[in-house]
Backbone atoms as SQL, in Angstrom:
CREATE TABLE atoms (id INTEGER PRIMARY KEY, chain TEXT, resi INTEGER, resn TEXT, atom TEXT, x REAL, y REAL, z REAL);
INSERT INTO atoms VALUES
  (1, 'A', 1, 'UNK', 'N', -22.453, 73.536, 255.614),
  (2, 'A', 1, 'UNK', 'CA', -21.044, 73.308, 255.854),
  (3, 'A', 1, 'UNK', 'C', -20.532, 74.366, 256.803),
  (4, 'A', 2, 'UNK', 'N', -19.984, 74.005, 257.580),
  (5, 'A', 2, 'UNK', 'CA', -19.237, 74.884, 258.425),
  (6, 'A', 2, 'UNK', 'C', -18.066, 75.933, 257.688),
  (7, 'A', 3, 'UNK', 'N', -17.912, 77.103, 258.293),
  (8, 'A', 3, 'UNK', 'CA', -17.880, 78.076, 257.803),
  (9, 'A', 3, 'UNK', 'C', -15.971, 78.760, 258.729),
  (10, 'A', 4, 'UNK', 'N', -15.615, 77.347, 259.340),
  (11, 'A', 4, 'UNK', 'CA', -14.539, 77.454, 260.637),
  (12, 'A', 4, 'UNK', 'C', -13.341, 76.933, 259.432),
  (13, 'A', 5, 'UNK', 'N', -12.184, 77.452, 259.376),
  (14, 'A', 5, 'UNK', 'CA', -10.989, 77.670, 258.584),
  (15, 'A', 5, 'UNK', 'C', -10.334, 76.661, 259.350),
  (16, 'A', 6, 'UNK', 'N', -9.521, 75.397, 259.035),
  (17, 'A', 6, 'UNK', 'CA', -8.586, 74.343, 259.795),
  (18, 'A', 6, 'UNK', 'C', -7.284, 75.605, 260.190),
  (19, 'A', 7, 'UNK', 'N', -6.912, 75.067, 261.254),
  (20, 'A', 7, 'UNK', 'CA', -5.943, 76.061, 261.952),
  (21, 'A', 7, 'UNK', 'C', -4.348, 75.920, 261.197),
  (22, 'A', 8, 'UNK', 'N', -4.428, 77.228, 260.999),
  (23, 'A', 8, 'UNK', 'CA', -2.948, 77.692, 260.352),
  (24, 'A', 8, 'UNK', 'C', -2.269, 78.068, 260.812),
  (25, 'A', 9, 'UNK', 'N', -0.728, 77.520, 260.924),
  (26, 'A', 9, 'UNK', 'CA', 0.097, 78.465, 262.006),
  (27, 'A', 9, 'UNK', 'C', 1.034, 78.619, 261.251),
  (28, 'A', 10, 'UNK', 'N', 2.091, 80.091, 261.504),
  (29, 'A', 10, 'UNK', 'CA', 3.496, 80.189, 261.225),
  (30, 'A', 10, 'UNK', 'C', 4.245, 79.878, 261.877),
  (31, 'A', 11, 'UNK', 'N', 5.276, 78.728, 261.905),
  (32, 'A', 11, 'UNK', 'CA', 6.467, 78.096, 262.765),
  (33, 'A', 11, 'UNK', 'C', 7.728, 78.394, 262.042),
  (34, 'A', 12, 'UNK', 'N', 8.668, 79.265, 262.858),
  (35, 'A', 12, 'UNK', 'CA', 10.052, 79.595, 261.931),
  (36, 'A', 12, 'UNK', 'C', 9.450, 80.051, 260.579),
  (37, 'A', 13, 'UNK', 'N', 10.482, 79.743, 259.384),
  (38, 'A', 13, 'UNK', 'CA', 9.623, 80.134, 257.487),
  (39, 'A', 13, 'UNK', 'C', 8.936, 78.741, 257.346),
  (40, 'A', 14, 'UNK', 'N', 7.709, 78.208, 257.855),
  (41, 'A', 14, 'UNK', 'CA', 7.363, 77.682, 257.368),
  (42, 'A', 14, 'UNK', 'C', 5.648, 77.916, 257.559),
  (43, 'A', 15, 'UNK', 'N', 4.514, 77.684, 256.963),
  (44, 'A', 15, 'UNK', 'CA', 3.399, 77.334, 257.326),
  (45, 'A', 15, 'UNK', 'C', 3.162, 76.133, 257.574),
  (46, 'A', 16, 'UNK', 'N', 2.090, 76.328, 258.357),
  (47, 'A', 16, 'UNK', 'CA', 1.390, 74.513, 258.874),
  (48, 'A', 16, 'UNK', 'C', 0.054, 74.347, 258.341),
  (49, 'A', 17, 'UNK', 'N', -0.476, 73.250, 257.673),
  (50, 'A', 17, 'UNK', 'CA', -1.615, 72.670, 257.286),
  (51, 'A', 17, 'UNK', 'C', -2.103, 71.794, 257.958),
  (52, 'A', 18, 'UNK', 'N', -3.153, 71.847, 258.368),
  (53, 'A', 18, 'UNK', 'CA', -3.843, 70.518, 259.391),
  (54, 'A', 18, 'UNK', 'C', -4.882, 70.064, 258.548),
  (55, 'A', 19, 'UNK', 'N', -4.850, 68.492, 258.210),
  (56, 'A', 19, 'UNK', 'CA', -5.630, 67.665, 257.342),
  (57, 'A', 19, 'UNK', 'C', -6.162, 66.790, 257.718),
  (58, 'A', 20, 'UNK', 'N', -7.439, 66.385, 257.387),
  (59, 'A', 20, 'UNK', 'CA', -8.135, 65.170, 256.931),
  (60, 'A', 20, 'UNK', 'C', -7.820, 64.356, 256.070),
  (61, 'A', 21, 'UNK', 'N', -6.714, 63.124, 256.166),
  (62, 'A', 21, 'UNK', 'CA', -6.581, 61.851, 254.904),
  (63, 'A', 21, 'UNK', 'C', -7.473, 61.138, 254.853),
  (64, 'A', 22, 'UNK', 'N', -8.432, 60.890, 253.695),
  (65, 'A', 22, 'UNK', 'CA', -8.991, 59.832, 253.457),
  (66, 'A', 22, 'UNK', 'C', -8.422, 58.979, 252.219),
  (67, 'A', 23, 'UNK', 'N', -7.279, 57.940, 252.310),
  (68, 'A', 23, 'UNK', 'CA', -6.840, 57.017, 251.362),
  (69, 'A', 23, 'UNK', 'C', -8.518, 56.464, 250.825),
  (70, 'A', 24, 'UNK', 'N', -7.736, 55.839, 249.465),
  (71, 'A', 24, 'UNK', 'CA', -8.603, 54.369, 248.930),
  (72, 'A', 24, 'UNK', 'C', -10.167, 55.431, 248.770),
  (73, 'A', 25, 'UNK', 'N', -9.995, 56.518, 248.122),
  (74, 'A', 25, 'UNK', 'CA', -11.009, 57.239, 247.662),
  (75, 'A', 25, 'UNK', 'C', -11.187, 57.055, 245.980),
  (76, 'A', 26, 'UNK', 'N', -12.389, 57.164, 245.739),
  (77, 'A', 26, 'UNK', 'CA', -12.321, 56.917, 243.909),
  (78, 'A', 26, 'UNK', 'C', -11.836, 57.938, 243.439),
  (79, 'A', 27, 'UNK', 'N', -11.064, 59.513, 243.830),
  (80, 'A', 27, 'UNK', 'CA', -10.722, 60.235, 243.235),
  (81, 'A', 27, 'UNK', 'C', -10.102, 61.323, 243.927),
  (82, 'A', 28, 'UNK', 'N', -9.183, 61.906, 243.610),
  (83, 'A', 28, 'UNK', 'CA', -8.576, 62.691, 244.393),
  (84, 'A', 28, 'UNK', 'C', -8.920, 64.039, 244.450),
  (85, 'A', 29, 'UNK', 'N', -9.347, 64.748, 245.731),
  (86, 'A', 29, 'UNK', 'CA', -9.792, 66.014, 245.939),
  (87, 'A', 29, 'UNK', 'C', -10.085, 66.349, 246.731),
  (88, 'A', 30, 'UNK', 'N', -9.792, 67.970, 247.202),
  (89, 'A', 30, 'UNK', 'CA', -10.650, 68.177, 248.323),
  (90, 'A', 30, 'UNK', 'C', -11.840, 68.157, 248.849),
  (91, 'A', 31, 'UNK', 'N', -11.993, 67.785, 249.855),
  (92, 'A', 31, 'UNK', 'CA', -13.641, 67.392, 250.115),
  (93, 'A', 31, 'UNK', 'C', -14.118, 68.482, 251.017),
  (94, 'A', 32, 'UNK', 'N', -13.615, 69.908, 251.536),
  (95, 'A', 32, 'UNK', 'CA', -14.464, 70.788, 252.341),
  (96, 'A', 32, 'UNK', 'C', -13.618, 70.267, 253.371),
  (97, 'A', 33, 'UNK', 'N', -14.147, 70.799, 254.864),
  (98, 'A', 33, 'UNK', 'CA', -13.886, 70.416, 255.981),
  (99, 'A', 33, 'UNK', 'C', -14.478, 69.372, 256.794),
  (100, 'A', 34, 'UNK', 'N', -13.275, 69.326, 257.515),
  (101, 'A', 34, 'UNK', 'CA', -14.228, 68.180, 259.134),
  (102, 'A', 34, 'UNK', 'C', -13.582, 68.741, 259.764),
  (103, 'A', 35, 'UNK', 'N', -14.300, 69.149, 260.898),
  (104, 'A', 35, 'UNK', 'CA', -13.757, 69.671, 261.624),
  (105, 'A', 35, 'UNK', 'C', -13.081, 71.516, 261.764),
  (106, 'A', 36, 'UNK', 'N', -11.959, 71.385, 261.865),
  (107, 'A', 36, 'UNK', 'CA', -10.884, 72.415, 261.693),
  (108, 'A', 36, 'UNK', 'C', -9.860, 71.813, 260.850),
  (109, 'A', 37, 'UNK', 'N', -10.233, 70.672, 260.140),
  (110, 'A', 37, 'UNK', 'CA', -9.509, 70.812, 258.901),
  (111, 'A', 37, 'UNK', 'C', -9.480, 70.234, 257.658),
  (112, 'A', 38, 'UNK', 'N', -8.900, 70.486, 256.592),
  (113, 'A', 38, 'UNK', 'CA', -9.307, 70.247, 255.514),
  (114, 'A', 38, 'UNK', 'C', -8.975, 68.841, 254.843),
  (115, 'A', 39, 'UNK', 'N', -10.538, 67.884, 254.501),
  (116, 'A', 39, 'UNK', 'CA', -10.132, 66.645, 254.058),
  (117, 'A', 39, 'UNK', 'C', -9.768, 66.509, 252.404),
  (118, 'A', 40, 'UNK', 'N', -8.683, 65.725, 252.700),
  (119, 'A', 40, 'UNK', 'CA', -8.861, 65.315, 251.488),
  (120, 'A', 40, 'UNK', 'C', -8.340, 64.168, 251.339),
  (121, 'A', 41, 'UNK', 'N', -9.250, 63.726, 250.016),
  (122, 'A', 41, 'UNK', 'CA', -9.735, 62.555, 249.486),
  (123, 'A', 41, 'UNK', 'C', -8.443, 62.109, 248.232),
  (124, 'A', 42, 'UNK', 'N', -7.615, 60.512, 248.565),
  (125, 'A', 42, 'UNK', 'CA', -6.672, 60.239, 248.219),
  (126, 'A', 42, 'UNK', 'C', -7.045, 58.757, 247.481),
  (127, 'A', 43, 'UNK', 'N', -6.951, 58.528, 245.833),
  (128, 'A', 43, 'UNK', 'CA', -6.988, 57.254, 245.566),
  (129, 'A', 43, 'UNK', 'C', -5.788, 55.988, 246.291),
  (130, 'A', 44, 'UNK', 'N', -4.747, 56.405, 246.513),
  (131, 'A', 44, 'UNK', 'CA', -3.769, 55.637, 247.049),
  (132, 'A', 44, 'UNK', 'C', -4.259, 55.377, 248.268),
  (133, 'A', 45, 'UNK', 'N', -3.948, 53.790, 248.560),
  (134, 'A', 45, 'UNK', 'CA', -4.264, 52.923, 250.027),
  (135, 'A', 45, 'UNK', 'C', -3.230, 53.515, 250.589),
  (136, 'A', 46, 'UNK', 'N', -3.760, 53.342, 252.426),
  (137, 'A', 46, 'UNK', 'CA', -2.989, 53.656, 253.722),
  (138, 'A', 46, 'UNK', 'C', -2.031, 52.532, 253.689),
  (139, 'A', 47, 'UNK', 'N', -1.221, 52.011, 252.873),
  (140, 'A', 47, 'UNK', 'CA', 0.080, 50.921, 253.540),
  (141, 'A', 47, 'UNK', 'C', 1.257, 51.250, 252.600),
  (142, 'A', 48, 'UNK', 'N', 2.271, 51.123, 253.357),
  (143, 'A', 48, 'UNK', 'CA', 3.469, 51.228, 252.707),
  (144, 'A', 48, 'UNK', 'C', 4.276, 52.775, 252.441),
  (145, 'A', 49, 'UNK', 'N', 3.092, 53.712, 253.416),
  (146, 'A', 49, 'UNK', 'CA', 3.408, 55.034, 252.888),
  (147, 'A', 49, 'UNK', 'C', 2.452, 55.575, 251.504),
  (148, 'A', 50, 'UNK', 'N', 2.003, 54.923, 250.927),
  (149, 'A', 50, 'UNK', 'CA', 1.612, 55.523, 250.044),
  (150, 'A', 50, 'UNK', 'C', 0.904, 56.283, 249.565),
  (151, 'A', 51, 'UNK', 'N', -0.241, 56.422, 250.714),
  (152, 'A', 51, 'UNK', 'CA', -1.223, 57.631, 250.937),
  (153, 'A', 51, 'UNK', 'C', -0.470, 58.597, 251.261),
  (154, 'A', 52, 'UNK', 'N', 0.737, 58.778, 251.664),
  (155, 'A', 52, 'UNK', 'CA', 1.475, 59.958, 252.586),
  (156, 'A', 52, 'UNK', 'C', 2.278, 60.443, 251.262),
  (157, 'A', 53, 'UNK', 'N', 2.915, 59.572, 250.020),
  (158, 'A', 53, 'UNK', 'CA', 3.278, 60.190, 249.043),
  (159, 'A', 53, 'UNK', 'C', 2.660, 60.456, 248.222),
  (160, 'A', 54, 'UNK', 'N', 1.471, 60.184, 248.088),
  (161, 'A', 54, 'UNK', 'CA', 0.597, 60.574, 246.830),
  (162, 'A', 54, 'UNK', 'C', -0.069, 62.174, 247.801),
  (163, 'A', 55, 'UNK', 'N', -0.504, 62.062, 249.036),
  (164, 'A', 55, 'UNK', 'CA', -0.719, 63.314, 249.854),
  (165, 'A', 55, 'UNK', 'C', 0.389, 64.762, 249.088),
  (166, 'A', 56, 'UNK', 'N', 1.882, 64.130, 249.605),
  (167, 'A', 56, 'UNK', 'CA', 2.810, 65.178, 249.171),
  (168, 'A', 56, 'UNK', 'C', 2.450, 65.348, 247.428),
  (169, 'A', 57, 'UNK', 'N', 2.593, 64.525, 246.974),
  (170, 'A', 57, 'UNK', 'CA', 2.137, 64.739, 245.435),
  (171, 'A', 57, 'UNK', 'C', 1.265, 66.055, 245.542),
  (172, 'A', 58, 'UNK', 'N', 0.026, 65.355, 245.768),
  (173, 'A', 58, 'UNK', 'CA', -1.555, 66.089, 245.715),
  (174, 'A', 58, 'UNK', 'C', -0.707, 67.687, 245.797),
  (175, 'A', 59, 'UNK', 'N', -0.409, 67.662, 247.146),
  (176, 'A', 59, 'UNK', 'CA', -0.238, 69.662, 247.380),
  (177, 'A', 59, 'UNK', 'C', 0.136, 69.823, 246.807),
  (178, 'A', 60, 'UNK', 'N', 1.665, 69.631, 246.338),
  (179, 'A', 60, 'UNK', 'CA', 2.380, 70.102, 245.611),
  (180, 'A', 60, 'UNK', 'C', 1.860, 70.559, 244.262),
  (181, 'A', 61, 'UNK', 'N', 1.354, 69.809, 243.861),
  (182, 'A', 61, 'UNK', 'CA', 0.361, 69.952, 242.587),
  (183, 'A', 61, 'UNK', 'C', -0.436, 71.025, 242.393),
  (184, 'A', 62, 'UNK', 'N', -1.767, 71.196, 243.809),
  (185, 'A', 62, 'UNK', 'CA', -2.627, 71.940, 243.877),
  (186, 'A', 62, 'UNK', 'C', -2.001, 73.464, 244.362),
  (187, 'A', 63, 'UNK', 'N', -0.904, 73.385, 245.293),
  (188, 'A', 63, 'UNK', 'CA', 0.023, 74.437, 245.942),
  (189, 'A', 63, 'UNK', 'C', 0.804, 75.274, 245.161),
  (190, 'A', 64, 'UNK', 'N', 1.165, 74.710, 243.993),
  (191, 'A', 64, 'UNK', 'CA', 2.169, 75.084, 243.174),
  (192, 'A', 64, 'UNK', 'C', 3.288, 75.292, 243.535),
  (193, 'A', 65, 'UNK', 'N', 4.170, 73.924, 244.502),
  (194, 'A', 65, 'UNK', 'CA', 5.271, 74.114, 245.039),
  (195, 'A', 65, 'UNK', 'C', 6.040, 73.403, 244.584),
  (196, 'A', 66, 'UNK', 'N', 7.331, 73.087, 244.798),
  (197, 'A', 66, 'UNK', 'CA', 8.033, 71.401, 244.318),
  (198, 'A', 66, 'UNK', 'C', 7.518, 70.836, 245.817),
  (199, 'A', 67, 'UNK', 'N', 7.515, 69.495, 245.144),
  (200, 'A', 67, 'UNK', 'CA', 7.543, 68.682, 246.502),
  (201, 'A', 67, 'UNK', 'C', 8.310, 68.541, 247.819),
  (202, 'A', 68, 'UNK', 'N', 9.396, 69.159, 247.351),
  (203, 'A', 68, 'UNK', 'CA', 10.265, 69.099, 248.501),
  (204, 'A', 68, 'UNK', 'C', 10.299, 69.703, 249.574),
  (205, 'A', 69, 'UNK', 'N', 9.721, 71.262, 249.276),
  (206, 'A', 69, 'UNK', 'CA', 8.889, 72.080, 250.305),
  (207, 'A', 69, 'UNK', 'C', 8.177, 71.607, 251.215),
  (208, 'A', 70, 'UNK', 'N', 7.800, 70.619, 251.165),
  (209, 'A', 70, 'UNK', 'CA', 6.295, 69.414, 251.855),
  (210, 'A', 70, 'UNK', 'C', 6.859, 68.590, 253.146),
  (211, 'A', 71, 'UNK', 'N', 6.615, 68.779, 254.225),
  (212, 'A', 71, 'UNK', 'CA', 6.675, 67.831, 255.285),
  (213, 'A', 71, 'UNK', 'C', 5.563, 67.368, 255.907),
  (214, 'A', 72, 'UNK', 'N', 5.542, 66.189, 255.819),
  (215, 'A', 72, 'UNK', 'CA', 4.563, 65.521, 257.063),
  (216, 'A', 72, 'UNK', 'C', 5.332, 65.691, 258.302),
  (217, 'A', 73, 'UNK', 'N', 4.861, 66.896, 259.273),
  (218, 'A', 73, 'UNK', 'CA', 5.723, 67.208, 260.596),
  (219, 'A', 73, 'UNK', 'C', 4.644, 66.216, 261.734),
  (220, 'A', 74, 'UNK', 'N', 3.628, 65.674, 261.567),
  (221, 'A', 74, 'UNK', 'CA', 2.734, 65.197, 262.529),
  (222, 'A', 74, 'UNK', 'C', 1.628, 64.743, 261.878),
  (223, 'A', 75, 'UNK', 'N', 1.307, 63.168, 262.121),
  (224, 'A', 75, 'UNK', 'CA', 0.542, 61.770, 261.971),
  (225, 'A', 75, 'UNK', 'C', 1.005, 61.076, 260.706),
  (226, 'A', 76, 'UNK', 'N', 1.849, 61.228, 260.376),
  (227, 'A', 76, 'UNK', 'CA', 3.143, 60.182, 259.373),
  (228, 'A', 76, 'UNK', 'C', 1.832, 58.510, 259.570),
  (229, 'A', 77, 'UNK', 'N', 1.428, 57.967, 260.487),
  (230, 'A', 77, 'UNK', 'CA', 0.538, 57.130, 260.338),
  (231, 'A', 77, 'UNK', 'C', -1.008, 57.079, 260.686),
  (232, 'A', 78, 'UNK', 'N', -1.248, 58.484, 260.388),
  (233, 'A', 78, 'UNK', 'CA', -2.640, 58.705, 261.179),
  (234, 'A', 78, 'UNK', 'C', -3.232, 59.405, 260.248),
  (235, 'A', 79, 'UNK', 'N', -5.069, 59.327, 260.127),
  (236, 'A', 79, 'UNK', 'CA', -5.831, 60.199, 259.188),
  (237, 'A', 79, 'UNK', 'C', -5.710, 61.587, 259.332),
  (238, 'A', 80, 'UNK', 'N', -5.544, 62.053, 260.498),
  (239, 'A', 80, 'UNK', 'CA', -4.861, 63.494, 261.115),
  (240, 'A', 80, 'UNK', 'C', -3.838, 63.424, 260.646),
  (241, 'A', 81, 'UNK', 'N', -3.122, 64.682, 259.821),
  (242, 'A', 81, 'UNK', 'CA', -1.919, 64.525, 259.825),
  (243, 'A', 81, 'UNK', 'C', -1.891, 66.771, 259.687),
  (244, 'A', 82, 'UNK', 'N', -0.737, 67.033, 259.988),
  (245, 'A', 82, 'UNK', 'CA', -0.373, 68.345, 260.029),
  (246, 'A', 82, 'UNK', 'C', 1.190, 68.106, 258.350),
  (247, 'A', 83, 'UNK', 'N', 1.473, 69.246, 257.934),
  (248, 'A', 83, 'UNK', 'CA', 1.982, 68.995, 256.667),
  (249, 'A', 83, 'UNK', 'C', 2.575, 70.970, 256.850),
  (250, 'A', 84, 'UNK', 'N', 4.168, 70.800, 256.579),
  (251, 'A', 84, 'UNK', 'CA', 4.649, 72.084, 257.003),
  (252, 'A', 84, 'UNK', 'C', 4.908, 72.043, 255.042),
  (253, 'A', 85, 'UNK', 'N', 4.634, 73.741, 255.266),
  (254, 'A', 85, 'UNK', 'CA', 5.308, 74.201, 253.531),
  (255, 'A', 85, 'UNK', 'C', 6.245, 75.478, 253.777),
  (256, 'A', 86, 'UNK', 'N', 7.632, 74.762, 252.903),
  (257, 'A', 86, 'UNK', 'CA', 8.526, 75.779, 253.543),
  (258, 'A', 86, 'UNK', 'C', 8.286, 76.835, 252.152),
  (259, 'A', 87, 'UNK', 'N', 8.508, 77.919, 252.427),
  (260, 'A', 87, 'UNK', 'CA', 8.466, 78.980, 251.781),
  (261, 'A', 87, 'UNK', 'C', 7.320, 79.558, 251.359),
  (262, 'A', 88, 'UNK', 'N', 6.319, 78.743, 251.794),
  (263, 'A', 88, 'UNK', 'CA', 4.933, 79.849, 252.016),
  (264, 'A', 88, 'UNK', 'C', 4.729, 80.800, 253.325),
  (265, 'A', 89, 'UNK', 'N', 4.343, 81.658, 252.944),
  (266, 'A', 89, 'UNK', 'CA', 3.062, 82.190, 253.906),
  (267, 'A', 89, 'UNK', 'C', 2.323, 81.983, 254.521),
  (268, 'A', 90, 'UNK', 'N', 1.270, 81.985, 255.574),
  (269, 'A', 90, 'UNK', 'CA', 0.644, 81.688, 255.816),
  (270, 'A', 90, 'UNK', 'C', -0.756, 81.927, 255.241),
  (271, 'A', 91, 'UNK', 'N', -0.342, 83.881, 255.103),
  (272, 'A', 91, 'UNK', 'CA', -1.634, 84.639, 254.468),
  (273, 'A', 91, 'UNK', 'C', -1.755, 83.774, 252.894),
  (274, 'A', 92, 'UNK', 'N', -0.429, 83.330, 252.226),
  (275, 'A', 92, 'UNK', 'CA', -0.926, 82.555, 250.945),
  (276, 'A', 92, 'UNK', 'C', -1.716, 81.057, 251.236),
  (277, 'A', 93, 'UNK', 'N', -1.236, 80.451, 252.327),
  (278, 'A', 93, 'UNK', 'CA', -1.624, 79.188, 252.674),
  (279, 'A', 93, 'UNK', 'C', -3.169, 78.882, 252.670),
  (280, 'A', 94, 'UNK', 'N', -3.780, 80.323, 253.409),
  (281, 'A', 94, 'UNK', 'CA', -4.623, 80.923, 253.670),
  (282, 'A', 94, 'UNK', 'C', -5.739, 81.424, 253.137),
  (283, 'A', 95, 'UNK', 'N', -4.758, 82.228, 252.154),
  (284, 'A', 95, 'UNK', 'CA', -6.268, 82.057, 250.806),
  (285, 'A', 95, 'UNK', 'C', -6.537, 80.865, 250.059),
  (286, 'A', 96, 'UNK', 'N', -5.340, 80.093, 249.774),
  (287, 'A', 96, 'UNK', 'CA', -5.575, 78.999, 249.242),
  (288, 'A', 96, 'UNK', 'C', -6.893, 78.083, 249.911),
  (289, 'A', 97, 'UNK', 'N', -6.402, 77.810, 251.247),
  (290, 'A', 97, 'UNK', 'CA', -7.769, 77.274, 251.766),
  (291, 'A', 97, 'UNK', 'C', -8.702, 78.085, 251.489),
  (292, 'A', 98, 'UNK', 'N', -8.897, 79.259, 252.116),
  (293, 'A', 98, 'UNK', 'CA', -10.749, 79.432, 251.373),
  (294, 'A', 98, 'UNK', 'C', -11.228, 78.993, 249.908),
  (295, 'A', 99, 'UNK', 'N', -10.167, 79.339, 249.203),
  (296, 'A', 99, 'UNK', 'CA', -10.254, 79.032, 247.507),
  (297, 'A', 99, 'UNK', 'C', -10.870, 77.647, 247.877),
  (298, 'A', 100, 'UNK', 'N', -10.204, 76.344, 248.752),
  (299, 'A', 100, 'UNK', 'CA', -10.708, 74.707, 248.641),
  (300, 'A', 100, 'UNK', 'C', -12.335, 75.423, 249.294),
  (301, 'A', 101, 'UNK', 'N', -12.407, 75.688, 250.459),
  (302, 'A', 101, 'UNK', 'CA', -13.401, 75.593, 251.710),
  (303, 'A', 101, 'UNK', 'C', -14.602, 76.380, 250.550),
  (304, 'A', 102, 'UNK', 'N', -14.449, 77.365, 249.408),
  (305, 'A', 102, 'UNK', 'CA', -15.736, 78.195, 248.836),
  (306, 'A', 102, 'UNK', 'C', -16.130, 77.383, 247.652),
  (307, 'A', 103, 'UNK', 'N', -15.170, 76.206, 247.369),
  (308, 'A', 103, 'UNK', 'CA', -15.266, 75.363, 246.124),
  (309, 'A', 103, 'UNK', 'C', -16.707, 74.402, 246.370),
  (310, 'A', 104, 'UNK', 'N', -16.463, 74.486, 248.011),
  (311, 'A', 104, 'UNK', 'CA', -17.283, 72.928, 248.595),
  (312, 'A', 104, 'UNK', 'C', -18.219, 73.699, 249.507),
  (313, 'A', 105, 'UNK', 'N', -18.728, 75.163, 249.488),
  (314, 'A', 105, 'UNK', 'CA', -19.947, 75.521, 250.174),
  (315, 'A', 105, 'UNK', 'C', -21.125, 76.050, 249.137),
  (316, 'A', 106, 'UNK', 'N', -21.037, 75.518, 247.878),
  (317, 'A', 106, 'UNK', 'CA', -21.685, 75.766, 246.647),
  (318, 'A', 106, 'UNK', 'C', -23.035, 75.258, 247.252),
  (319, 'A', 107, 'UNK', 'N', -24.868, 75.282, 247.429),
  (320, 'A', 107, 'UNK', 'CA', -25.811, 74.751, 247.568),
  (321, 'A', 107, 'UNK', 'C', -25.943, 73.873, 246.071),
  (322, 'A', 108, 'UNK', 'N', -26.808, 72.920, 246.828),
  (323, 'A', 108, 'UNK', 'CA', -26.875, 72.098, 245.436),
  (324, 'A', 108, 'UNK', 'C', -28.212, 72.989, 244.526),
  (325, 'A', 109, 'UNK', 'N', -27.548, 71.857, 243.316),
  (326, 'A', 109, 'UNK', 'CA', -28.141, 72.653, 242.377),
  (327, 'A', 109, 'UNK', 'C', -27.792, 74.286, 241.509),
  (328, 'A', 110, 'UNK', 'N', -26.584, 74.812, 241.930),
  (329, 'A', 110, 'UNK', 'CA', -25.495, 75.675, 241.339),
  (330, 'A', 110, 'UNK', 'C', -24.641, 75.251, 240.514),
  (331, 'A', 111, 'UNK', 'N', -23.981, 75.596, 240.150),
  (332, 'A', 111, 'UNK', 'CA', -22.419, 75.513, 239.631),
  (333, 'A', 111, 'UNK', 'C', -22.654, 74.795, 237.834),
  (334, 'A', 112, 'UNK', 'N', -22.083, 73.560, 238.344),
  (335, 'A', 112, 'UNK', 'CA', -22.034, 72.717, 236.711),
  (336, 'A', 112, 'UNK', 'C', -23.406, 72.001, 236.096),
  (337, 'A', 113, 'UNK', 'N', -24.791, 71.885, 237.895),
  (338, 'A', 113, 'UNK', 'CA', -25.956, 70.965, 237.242),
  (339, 'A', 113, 'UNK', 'C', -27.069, 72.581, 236.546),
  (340, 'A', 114, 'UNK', 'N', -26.530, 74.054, 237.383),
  (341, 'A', 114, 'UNK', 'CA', -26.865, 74.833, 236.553),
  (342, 'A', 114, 'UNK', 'C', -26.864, 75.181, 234.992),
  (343, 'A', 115, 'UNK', 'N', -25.706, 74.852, 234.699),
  (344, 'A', 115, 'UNK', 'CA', -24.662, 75.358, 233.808),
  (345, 'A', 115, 'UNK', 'C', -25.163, 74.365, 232.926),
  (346, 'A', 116, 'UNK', 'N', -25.381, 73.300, 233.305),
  (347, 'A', 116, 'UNK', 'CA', -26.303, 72.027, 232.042),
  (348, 'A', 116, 'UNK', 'C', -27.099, 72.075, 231.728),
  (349, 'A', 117, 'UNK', 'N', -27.849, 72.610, 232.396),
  (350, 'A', 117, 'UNK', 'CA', -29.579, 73.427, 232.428),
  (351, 'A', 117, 'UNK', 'C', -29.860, 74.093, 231.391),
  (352, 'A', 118, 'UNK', 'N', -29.040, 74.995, 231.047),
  (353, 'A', 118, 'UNK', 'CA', -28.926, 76.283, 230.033),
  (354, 'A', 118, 'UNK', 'C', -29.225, 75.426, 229.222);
């Protein structure tokens, strides 16, 4: 897995997140990177908006923000999408991603199929 951080910027008080949407996934989570940025994996289908509110859901959730903090500032209809959080940091935005990006550079055979082993 690539080892390249999706690009974070500070604009005015807000941070920027640059994402990978994948709607109509069996489960919701981050999946590591593509690219320069971080996918994640959304049970809600691409129509009607609804991948884009279950998206705001997701962070908010994983972010520990209210939702309202949450903008889709760029690809409102696209798997690219950028997502501003007002009242973060960047440096918090920041660790947070490595926290996703070190979850998903585990080699197989670590973690939980170790841990069953025992």
């Amino acid at each position: 897995m690539s080892s390249r951080k999706p690009h974070i910027a500070l604009a005015s008080p807000v941070a920027r997140l640059h994402l990978k949407v994948v709607p109509g996934a069996s489960r919701e989570r981050c999946a590591g990177m593509h690219g320069d940025r971080l996918k994640i994996r959304l049970r809600a289908p691409a129509v009607d908006g609804k991948a884009n509110e279950a998206l705001i859901t997701f962070l908010a959730r994983e972010l520990d923000v209210p939702a309202r903090t949450l903008t889709i500032v760029a690809g409102e209809k696209s798997r690219e999408k950028t997502v501003a959080v007002a009242g973060m940091t960047a440096a918090a935005l920041s660790a947070w991603q490595d926290r996703q990006q070190t979850r998903h550079q585990q080699p197989l055979g670590t973690g939980a199929q170790e841990a069953a082993a025992s």
